[in-house]
Short mmCIF file of C-alpha atoms and ligand atoms in Angstrom, two decimals:
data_model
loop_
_atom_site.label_atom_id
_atom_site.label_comp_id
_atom_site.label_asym_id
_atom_site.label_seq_id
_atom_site.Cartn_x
_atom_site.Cartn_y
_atom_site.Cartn_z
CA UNK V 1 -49.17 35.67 -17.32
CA UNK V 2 -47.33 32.38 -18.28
CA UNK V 3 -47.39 29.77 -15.86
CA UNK V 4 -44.30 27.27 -15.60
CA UNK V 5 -43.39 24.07 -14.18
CA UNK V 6 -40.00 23.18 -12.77
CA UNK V 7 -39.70 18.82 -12.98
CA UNK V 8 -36.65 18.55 -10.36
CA UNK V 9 -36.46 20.25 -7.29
CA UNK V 10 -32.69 19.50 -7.13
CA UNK V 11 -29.40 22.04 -7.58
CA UNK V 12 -30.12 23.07 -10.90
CA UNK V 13 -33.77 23.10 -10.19
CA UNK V 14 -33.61 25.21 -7.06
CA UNK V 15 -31.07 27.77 -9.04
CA UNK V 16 -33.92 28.19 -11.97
CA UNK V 17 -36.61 28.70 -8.61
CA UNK V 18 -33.84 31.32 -7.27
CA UNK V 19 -33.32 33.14 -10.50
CA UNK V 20 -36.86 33.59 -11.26
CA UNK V 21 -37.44 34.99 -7.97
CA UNK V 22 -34.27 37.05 -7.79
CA UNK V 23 -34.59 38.38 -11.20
CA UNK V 24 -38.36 39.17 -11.50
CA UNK V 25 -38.69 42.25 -13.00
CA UNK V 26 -35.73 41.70 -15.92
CA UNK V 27 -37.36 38.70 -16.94
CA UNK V 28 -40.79 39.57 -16.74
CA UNK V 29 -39.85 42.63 -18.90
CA UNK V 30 -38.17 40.84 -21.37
CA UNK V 31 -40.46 37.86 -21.44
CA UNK V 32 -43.27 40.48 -22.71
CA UNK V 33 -44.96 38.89 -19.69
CA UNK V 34 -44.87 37.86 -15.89
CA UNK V 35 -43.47 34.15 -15.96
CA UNK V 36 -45.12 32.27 -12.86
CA UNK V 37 -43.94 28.80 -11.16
CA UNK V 38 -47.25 27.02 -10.63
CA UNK V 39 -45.70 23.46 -10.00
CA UNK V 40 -42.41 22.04 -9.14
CA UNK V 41 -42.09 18.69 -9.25
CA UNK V 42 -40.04 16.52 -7.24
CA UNK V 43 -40.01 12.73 -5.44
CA UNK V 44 -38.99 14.45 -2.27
CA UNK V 45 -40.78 16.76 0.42
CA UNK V 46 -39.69 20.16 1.15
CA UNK V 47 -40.78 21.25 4.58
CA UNK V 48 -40.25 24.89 5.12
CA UNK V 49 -39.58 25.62 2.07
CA UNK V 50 -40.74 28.69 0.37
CA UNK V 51 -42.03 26.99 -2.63
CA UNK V 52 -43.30 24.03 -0.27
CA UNK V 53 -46.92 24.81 -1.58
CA UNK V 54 -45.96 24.29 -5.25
CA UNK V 55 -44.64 21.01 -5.29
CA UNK V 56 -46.42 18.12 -6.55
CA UNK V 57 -45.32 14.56 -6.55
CA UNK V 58 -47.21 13.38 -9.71
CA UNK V 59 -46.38 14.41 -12.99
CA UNK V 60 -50.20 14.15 -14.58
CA UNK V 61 -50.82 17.06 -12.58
CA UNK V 62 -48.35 19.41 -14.42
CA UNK V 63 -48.71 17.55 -17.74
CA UNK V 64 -52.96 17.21 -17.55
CA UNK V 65 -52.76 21.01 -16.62
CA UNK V 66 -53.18 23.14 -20.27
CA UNK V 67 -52.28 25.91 -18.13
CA UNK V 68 -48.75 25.30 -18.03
CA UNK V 69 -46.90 26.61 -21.22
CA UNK V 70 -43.24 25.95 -20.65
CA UNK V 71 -41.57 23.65 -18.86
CA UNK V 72 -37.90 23.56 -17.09
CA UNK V 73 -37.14 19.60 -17.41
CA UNK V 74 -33.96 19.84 -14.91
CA UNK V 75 -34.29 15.90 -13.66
CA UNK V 76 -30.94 14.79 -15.30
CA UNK V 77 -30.63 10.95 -16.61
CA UNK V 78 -32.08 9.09 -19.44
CA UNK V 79 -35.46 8.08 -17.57
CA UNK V 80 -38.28 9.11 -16.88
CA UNK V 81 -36.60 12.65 -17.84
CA UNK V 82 -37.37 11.29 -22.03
CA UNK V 83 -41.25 10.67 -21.15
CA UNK V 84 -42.03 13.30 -19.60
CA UNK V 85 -40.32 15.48 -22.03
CA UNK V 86 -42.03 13.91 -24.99
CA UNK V 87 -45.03 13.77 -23.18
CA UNK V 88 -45.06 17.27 -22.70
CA UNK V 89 -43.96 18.21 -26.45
CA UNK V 90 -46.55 16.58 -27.57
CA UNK V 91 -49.27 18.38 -25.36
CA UNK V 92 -47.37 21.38 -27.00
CA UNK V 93 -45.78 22.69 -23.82
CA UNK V 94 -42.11 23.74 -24.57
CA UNK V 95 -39.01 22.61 -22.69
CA UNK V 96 -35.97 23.92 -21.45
CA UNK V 97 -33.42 21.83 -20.40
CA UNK V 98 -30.17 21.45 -18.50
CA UNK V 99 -29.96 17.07 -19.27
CA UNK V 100 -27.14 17.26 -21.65
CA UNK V 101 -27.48 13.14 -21.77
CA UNK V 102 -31.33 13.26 -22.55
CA UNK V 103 -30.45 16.03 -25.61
CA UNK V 104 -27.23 14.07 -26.86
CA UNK V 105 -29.24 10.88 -26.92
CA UNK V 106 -32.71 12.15 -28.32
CA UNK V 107 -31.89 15.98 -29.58
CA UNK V 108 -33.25 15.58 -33.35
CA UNK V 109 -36.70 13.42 -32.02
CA UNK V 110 -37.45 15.63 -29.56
CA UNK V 111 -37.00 19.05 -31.25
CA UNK V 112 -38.82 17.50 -34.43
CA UNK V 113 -41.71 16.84 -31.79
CA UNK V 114 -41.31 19.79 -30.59
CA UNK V 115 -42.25 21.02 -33.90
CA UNK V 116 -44.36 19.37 -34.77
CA UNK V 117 -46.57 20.52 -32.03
CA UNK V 118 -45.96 24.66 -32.49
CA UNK V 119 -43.71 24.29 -29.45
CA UNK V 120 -40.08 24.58 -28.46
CA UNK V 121 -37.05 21.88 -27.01
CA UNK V 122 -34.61 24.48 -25.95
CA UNK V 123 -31.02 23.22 -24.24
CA UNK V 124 -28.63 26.23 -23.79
CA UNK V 125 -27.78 24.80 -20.40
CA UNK V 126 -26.73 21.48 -21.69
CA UNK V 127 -23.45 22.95 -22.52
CA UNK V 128 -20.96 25.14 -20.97
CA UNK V 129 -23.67 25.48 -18.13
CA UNK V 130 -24.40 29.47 -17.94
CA UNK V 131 -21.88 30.15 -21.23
CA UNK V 132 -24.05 31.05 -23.85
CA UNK V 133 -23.07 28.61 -27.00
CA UNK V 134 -25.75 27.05 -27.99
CA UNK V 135 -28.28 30.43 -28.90
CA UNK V 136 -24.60 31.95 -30.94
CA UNK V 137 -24.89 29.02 -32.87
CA UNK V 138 -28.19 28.72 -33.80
CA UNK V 139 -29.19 32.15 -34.34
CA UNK V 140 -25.98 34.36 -34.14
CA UNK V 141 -23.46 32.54 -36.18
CA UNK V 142 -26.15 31.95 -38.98
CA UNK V 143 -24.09 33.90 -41.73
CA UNK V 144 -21.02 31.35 -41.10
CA UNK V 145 -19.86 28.41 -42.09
CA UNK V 146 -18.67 27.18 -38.64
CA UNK V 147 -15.88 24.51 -39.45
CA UNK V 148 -14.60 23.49 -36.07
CA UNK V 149 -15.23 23.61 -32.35
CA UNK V 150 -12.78 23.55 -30.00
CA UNK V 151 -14.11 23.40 -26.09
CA UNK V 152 -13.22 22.84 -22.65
CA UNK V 153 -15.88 21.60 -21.57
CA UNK V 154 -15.72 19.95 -18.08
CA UNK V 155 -14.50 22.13 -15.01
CA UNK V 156 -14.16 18.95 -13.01
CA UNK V 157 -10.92 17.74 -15.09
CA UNK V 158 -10.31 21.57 -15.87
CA UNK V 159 -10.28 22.06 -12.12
CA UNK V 160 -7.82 19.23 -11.66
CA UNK V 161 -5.70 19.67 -14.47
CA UNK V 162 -4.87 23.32 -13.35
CA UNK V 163 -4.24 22.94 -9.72
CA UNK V 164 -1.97 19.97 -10.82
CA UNK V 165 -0.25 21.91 -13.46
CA UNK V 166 -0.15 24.83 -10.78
CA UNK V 167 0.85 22.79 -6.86
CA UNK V 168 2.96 19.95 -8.89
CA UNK V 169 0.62 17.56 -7.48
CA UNK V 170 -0.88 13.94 -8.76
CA UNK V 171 -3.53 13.00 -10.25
CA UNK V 172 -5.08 11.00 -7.51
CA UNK V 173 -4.38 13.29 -4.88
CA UNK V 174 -5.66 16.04 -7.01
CA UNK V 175 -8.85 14.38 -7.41
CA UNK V 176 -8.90 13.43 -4.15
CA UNK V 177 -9.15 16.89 -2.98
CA UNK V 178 -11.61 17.99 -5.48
CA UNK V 179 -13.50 15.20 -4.29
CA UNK V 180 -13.11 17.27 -0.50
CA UNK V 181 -13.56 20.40 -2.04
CA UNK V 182 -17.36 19.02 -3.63
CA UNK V 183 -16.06 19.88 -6.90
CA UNK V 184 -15.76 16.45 -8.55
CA UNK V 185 -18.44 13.59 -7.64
CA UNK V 186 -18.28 10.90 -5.57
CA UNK V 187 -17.92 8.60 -8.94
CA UNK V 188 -15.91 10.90 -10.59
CA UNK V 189 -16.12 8.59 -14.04
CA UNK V 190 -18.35 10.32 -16.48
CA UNK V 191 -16.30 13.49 -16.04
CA UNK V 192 -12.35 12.13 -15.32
CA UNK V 193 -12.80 9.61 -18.67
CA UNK V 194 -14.14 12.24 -21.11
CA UNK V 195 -17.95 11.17 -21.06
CA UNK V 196 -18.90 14.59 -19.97
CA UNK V 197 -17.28 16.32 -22.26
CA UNK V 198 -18.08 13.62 -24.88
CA UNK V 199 -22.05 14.28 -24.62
CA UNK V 200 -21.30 18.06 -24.80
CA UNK V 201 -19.34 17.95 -28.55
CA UNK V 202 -21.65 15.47 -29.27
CA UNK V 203 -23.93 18.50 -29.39
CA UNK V 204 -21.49 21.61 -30.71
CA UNK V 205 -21.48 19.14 -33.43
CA UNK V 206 -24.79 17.89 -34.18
CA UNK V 207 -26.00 21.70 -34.56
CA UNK V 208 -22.21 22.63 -36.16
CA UNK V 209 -23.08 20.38 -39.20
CA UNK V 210 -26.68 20.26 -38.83
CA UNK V 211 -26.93 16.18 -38.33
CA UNK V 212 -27.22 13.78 -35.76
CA UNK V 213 -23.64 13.05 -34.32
CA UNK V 214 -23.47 10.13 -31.83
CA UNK V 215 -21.44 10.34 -28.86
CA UNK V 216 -21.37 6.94 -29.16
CA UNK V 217 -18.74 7.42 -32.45
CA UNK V 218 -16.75 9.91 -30.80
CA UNK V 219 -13.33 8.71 -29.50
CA UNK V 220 -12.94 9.52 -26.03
CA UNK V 221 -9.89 9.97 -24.11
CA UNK V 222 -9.96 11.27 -20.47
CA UNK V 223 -7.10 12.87 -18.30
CA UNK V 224 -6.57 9.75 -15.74
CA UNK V 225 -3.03 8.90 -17.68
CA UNK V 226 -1.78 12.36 -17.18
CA UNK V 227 0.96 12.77 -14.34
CA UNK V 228 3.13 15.22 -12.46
CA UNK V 229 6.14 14.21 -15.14
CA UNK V 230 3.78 15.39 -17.53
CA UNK V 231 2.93 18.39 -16.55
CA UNK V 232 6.85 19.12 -15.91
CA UNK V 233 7.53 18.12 -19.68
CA UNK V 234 5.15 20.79 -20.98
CA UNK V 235 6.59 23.26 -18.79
CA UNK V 236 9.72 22.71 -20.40
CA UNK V 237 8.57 23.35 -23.54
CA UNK V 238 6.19 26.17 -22.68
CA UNK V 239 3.13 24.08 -22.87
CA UNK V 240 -0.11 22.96 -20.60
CA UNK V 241 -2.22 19.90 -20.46
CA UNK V 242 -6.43 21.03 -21.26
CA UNK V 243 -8.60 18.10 -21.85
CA UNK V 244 -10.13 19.23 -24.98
CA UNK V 245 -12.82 18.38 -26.74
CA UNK V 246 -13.53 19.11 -30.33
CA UNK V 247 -15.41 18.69 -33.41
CA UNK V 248 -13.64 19.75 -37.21
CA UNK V 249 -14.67 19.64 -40.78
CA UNK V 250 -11.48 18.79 -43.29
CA UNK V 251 -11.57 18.14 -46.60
CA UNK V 252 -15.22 16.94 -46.43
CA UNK V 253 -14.47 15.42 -43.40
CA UNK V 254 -15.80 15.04 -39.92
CA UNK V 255 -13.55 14.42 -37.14
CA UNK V 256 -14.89 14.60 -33.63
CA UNK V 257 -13.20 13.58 -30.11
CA UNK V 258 -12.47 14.00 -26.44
CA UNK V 259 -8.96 13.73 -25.26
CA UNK V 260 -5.83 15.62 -23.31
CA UNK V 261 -4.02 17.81 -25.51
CA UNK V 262 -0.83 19.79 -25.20
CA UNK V 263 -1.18 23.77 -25.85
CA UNK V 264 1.39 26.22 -26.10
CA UNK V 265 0.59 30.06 -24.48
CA UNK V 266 -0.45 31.34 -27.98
CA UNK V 267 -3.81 29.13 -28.03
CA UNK V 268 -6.62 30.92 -26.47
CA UNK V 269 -7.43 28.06 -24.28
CA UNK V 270 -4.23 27.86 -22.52
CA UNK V 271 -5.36 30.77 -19.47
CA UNK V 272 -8.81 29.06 -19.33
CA UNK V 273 -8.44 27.61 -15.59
CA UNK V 274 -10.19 25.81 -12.60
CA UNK V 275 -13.60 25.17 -12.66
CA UNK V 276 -14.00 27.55 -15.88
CA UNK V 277 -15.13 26.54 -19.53
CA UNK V 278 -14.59 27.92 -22.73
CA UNK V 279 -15.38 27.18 -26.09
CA UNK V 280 -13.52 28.64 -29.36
CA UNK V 281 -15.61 28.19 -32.46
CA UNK V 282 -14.39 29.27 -36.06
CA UNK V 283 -16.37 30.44 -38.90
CA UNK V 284 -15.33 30.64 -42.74
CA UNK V 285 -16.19 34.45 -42.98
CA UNK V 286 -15.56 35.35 -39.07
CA UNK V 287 -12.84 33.33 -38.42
CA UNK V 288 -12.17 32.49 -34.49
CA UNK V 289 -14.73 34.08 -32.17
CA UNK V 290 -14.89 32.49 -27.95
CA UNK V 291 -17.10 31.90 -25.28
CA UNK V 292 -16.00 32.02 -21.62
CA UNK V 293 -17.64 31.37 -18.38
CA UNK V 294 -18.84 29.10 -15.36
CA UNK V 295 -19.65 25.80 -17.17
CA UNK V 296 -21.35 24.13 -14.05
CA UNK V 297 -22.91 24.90 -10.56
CA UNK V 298 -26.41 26.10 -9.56
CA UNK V 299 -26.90 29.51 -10.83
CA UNK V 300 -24.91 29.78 -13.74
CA UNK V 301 -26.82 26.74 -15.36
CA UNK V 302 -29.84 27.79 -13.83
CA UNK V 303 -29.69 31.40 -15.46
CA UNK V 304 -29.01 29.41 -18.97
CA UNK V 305 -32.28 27.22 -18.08
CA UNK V 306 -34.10 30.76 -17.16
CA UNK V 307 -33.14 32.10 -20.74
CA UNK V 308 -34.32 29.78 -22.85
CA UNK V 309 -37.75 30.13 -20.33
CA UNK V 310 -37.50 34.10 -21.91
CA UNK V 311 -36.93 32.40 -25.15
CA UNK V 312 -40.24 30.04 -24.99
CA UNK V 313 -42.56 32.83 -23.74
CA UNK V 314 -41.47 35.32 -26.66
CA UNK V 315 -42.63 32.51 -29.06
CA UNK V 316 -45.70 31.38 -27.66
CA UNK V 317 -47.35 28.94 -30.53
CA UNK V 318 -44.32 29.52 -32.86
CA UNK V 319 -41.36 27.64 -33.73
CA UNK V 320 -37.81 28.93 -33.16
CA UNK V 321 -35.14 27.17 -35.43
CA UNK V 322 -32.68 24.45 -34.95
CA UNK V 323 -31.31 23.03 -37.37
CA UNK V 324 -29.95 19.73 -36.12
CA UNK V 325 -31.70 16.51 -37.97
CA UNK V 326 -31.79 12.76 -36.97
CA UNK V 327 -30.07 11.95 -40.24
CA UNK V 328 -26.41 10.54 -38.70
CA UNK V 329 -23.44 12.35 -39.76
CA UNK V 330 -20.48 10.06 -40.76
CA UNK V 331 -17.64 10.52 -38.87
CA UNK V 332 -13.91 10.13 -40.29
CA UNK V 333 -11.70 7.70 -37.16
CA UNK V 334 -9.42 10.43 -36.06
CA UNK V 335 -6.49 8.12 -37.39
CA UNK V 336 -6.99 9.65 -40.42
CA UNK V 337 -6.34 12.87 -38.31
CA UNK V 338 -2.81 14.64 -38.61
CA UNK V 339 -1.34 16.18 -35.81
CA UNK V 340 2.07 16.68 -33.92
CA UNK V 341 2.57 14.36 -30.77
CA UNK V 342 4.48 14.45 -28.05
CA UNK V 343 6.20 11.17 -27.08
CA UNK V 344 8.21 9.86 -24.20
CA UNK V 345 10.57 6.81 -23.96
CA UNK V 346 12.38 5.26 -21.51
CA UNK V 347 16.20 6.69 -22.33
CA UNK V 348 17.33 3.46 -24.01
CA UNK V 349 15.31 3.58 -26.71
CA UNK V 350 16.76 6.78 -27.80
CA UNK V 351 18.08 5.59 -31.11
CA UNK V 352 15.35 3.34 -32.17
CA UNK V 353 13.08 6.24 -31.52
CA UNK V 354 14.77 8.68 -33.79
CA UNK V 355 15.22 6.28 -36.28
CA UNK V 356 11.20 5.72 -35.76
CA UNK V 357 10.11 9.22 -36.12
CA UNK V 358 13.49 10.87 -37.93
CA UNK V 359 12.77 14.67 -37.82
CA UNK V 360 11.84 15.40 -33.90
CA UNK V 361 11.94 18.51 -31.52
CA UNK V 362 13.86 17.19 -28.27
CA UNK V 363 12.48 18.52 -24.84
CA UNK V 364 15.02 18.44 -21.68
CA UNK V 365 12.98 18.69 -18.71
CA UNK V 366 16.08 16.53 -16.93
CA UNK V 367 13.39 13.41 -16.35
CA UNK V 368 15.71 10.49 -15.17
CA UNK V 369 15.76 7.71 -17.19
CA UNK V 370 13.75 9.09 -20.06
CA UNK V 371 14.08 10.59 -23.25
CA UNK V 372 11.21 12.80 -25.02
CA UNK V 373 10.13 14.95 -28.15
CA UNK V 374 7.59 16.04 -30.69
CA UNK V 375 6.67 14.42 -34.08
CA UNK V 376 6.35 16.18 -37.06
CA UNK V 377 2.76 16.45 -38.23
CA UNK V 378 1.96 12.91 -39.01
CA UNK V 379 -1.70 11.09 -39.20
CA UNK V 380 -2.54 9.45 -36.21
CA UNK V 381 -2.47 5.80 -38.15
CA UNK V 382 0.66 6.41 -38.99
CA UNK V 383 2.60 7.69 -35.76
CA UNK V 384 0.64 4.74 -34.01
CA UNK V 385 2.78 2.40 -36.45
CA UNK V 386 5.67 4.15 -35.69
CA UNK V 387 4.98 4.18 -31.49
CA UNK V 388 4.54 0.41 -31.56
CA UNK V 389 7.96 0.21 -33.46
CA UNK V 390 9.77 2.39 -30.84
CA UNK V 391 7.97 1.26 -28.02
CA UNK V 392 6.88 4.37 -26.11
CA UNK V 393 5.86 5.18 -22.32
CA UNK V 394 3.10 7.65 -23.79
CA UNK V 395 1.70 10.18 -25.77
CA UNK V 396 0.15 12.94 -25.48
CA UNK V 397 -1.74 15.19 -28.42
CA UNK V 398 -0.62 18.85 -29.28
CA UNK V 399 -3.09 20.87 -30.22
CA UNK V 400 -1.14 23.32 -32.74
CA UNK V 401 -2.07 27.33 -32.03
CA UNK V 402 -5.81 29.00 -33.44
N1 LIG T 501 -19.67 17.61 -14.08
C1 LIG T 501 -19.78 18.70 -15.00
C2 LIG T 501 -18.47 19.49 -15.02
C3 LIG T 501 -20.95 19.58 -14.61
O1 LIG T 501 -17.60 19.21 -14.19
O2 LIG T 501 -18.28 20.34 -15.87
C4 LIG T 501 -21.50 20.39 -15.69
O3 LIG T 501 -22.05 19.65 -16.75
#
């Protein structure tokens, strides 16, 4: 028998509980052995509860205890979530996490610790929430060369972005409702501005190239600029609006960000809608493989945190792989990125703005007072230049097909 502790009664918490119950006998069988909860930890009380009996309100007790060999860390924030994680590494009791901040801000330390102690740091549910991703890349895609990552990553701003591209709605309405709905948060920030997402490729890309990249260096862009006459612009030209996020290797070099991209039909992202995720990863010898599923809510991130549970009992006092070390990988500025944009100016500036960019692709979506198109492929630096020239109502990225 293995005995567990859960730190964080909360939703994600409760789902691992759930799953373990619901799912006994698969995941006894292939754990090679019955997995029991023996603590749960949480501030709060639970009267009535099933588990009521298990819950403890001091961590000592689950991190004094040499009985417990794995441990489901599903607190969320910075502290004490990085204590009692190292704390427990270092007793050699593995971890399995869903705290995609705690793993994009101390990933490398804590797996080397993790090492260093015959245990394991495993995250699967740090990204894309019950999509597997992180086990492909670390142990399936270990023949390839994986050279770029392209995700959605956030059903929040998936979830808005469809049902505005879908009802013609706003974006503050939109959000509004998903706030109703309980499908964005209260302080919708970290996921409407790209911070989400940005801690997520922070990740995809710190085990793609097998260093430490900091969200801090990523740009991030997030999808409160997008509007209705947006949305009917892309329609015109057979387009969506995905807030992507994405990580590339070029020429030697690294490009990483977070931002609203234009996609035409052709890319495999574009039928990726609501609260769904995706990810699209390419290999030098596979070329494009994809990953689809529920990126967030209780049980699909809860079976991901379950998993990697199944993954620390089969290796019991040995060391499964990661290769992602604290060394920081330099990032190129994406100005140095080329892409195609598409641009919109109030109707007046017309000439200037042809004159600006010379060879464009016109869109008539019949938008009063405006006129808009798409660059050639240009680096960012340089259509920048060329927007400030023109002077442009905005911009939005197209992400060319896979
Ligand atoms: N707020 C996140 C999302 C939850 O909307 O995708 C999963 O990390």
């Amino acid at each position: 028998m293995i005995q567990i502790a859960v730190m964080g009664y909360g939703t994600v918490g409760s789902g691992v509980v759930e799953v373990i119950e619901k799912n006994k006998e698969e995941i006894n069988k292939k754990s090679g052995e019955e997995i029991e909860i023996r603590y749960i930890l949480d501030l709060r009380e639970f009267p009535g509860d099933p588990y009521e009996d298990k819950i403890v309100h001091d961590v000592e007790q689950i991190l004094g205890d040499p009985g417990i060999k794995i441990i489901c860390e599903t607190m969320g924030g910075l502290r004490p979530a990085y204590d009692f994680t190292k704390r427990a590494l270092l007793a050699g009791k593995s971890v399995c996490t869903s705290n995609k901040e705690l793993v994009a801000t101390h990933g490398p330390e804590l797996i080397r610790i993790a090492h260093e102690n015959k245990c394991n740091y495993l995250f699967e549910a740090s990204v894309g929430g019950g999509i597997p991703i992180i086990r492909p890349l670390n142990y399936s895609l270990t023949a390839e060369r994986v050279d770029a990552i392209t995700g959605i990553l956030n059903g929040t701003t998936n979830y808005i972005l469809s049902k505005m591209e879908k009802e013609g709605a706003g974006f503050e309405e939109t959000l509004r409702e998903a706030q109703e709905k309980g499908y964005a948060e209260r302080n919708p920030e970290a996921d409407v501005e790209g911070y989400d997402a940005c801690r997520k490729i922070a990740i995809l890309s710190s085990l793609m190239c097998g260093k430490n990249v900091k969200y801090q260096d990523i740009y991030t862009e997030g999808i409160s600029g997008i509007t209705q006459t947006d949305f009917v612009y892309a329609h015109a030209c057979g387009r969506t609006i995905k807030l992507l996020a994405q990580s590339r290797e070029e020429d030697g070099r690294l490009f990483a960000m977070v931002a609203p991209f234009m996609i035409n039909k052709s890319h495999p992202l574009y039928m990726v809608n609501g609260v769904f995720n995706a990810v699209c990863v390419h290999g030098n010898m596979l070329g494009d493989s994809m990953y689809y599923g529920r990126g967030a809510g209780k049980l699909p991130t809860a079976s991901a945190v379950v998993s990697d549970v199944v993954d620390c009992a089969r290796h019991i006092g040995k060391v499964i792989m990661c290769f992602w070390d604290a060394q920081e990988a330099a990032l190129t500025g994406i100005e140095k990125a080329s892409r195609r944009f598409f641009v919109r100016v109030a109707q007046e500036q017309e000439s200037k703005a042809l004159q600006a960019f010379e060879q464009v692709s016109v869109i008539k979506a019949h938008v009063p007072g405006e006129f808009a198109f798409i660059t050639e492929r240009m680096p960012e630096e340089e259509f920048n230049d060329r927007a400030r020239r023109t002077g442009i109502i905005s911009r939005i990225r197209i992400e060319e097909s896979m």
